[in-house]
Short mmCIF file of C-alpha atoms in Angstrom, two decimals:
data_model
loop_
_atom_site.label_atom_id
_atom_site.label_comp_id
_atom_site.label_asym_id
_atom_site.label_seq_id
_atom_site.Cartn_x
_atom_site.Cartn_y
_atom_site.Cartn_z
CA UNK A 1 35.42 -34.28 30.98
CA UNK A 2 36.63 -36.98 28.66
CA UNK A 3 34.89 -39.50 26.49
CA UNK A 4 35.38 -43.26 26.98
CA UNK A 5 38.09 -43.25 24.26
CA UNK A 6 40.23 -40.82 26.29
CA UNK A 7 39.51 -37.82 24.10
CA UNK A 8 38.15 -34.60 25.57
CA UNK A 9 34.40 -33.98 25.16
CA UNK A 10 33.28 -31.62 22.43
CA UNK A 11 32.67 -28.13 23.60
CA UNK A 12 30.68 -25.38 21.93
CA UNK A 13 32.73 -22.27 21.17
CA UNK A 14 30.91 -18.95 21.22
CA UNK A 15 32.75 -15.94 19.86
CA UNK A 16 30.71 -13.40 21.70
CA UNK A 17 28.03 -13.54 24.30
CA UNK A 18 24.75 -11.86 23.50
CA UNK A 19 23.79 -9.89 26.53
CA UNK A 20 20.34 -9.02 25.36
CA UNK A 21 18.46 -7.89 22.32
CA UNK A 22 18.87 -4.30 21.26
CA UNK A 23 15.86 -2.37 22.42
CA UNK A 24 13.99 -0.95 19.49
CA UNK A 25 12.54 2.41 20.29
CA UNK A 26 10.63 3.17 17.09
CA UNK A 27 7.23 2.71 18.70
CA UNK A 28 8.31 4.89 21.63
CA UNK A 29 9.68 7.49 19.20
CA UNK A 30 6.28 7.70 17.50
CA UNK A 31 4.33 7.82 20.75
CA UNK A 32 6.53 10.51 22.25
CA UNK A 33 6.46 12.49 18.98
CA UNK A 34 10.21 12.91 18.77
CA UNK A 35 11.95 14.03 15.59
CA UNK A 36 12.41 10.42 14.51
CA UNK A 37 8.77 9.60 15.23
CA UNK A 38 7.57 12.62 13.30
CA UNK A 39 9.78 11.63 10.36
CA UNK A 40 8.25 8.14 10.39
CA UNK A 41 4.72 9.49 10.48
CA UNK A 42 5.55 12.05 7.80
CA UNK A 43 6.79 9.17 5.61
CA UNK A 44 3.53 7.28 6.12
CA UNK A 45 1.50 10.39 5.31
CA UNK A 46 3.60 11.03 2.20
CA UNK A 47 3.04 7.44 1.03
CA UNK A 48 -0.72 7.72 1.61
CA UNK A 49 -0.88 11.09 -0.18
CA UNK A 50 1.11 9.74 -3.14
CA UNK A 51 -1.25 6.78 -3.39
CA UNK A 52 -4.32 9.04 -3.23
CA UNK A 53 -2.95 11.35 -5.94
CA UNK A 54 -2.09 8.44 -8.24
CA UNK A 55 -5.56 6.92 -7.84
CA UNK A 56 -7.22 10.30 -8.38
CA UNK A 57 -5.23 11.01 -11.56
CA UNK A 58 -5.98 7.54 -12.91
CA UNK A 59 -9.70 7.97 -12.22
CA UNK A 60 -9.92 11.47 -13.71
CA UNK A 61 -8.03 10.41 -16.84
CA UNK A 62 -10.19 7.31 -17.31
CA UNK A 63 -13.48 9.17 -16.79
CA UNK A 64 -12.34 12.19 -18.80
CA UNK A 65 -11.36 9.97 -21.72
CA UNK A 66 -14.93 8.78 -22.26
CA UNK A 67 -16.38 12.14 -23.46
CA UNK A 68 -13.17 12.94 -25.34
CA UNK A 69 -13.38 9.67 -27.26
CA UNK A 70 -17.00 10.37 -28.11
CA UNK A 71 -16.08 13.85 -29.32
CA UNK A 72 -13.09 12.64 -31.35
CA UNK A 73 -14.97 9.71 -32.87
CA UNK A 74 -18.64 10.68 -33.37
CA UNK A 75 -19.50 7.13 -34.47
CA UNK A 76 -18.96 5.96 -30.89
CA UNK A 77 -21.42 8.60 -29.66
CA UNK A 78 -24.00 7.47 -32.19
CA UNK A 79 -23.73 3.76 -31.38
CA UNK A 80 -26.78 2.49 -29.54
CA UNK A 81 -27.30 -0.54 -27.29
CA UNK A 82 -30.91 -1.46 -26.42
CA UNK A 83 -32.01 2.00 -27.47
CA UNK A 84 -29.50 3.75 -25.18
CA UNK A 85 -26.52 5.52 -26.66
CA UNK A 86 -23.16 4.06 -25.67
CA UNK A 87 -21.76 7.13 -23.83
CA UNK A 88 -24.83 7.27 -21.60
CA UNK A 89 -24.64 3.55 -20.99
CA UNK A 90 -20.98 3.79 -20.01
CA UNK A 91 -21.42 6.87 -17.81
CA UNK A 92 -24.70 5.69 -16.30
CA UNK A 93 -24.01 2.03 -15.64
CA UNK A 94 -20.42 0.94 -16.16
CA UNK A 95 -18.71 3.74 -14.22
CA UNK A 96 -20.04 2.65 -10.83
CA UNK A 97 -18.53 -0.85 -10.82
CA UNK A 98 -15.27 0.67 -12.06
CA UNK A 99 -15.30 3.24 -9.24
CA UNK A 100 -16.03 0.46 -6.76
CA UNK A 101 -12.99 -1.48 -8.01
CA UNK A 102 -10.81 1.64 -7.85
CA UNK A 103 -11.95 2.16 -4.26
CA UNK A 104 -11.17 -1.46 -3.34
CA UNK A 105 -7.70 -1.20 -4.87
CA UNK A 106 -7.07 2.08 -3.04
CA UNK A 107 -8.14 0.64 0.32
CA UNK A 108 -6.01 -2.48 -0.20
CA UNK A 109 -2.91 -0.40 -0.99
CA UNK A 110 -3.57 2.06 1.84
CA UNK A 111 -3.88 -0.83 4.31
CA UNK A 112 -0.67 -2.31 2.92
CA UNK A 113 1.11 1.01 3.56
CA UNK A 114 -0.20 1.05 7.12
CA UNK A 115 0.80 -2.59 7.66
CA UNK A 116 4.32 -1.85 6.46
CA UNK A 117 4.45 1.10 8.85
CA UNK A 118 3.26 -1.11 11.71
CA UNK A 119 5.82 -3.77 10.78
CA UNK A 120 8.50 -1.10 10.84
CA UNK A 121 7.45 -0.11 14.34
CA UNK A 122 7.40 -3.71 15.54
CA UNK A 123 10.89 -4.57 14.23
#
């Protein structure tokens, strides 16, 4: 085919034909519990365990530091707010919102790990 000026029409050059997308078998590997699927699940479990251990250590250190600070600095233990000593106020009232926030952060990160695992399977 030629154009009105006598030149040949432009033609698209393709270096290689794509015969079809490569079939991704990661979801099948997990469902059939093959070695690859088990390795993927083991990776997810390892990530979730690592997250749980980090959150637990952070929580234990933060809660354990409160009595240690009161023991190391007796003035903190003697300080009183509305007739309630500060260590009791911290342990009785302020710990619960902090634990709630730690739980929210843990759930958010655990869901992110699971979403990354699902994205890996869908790729």
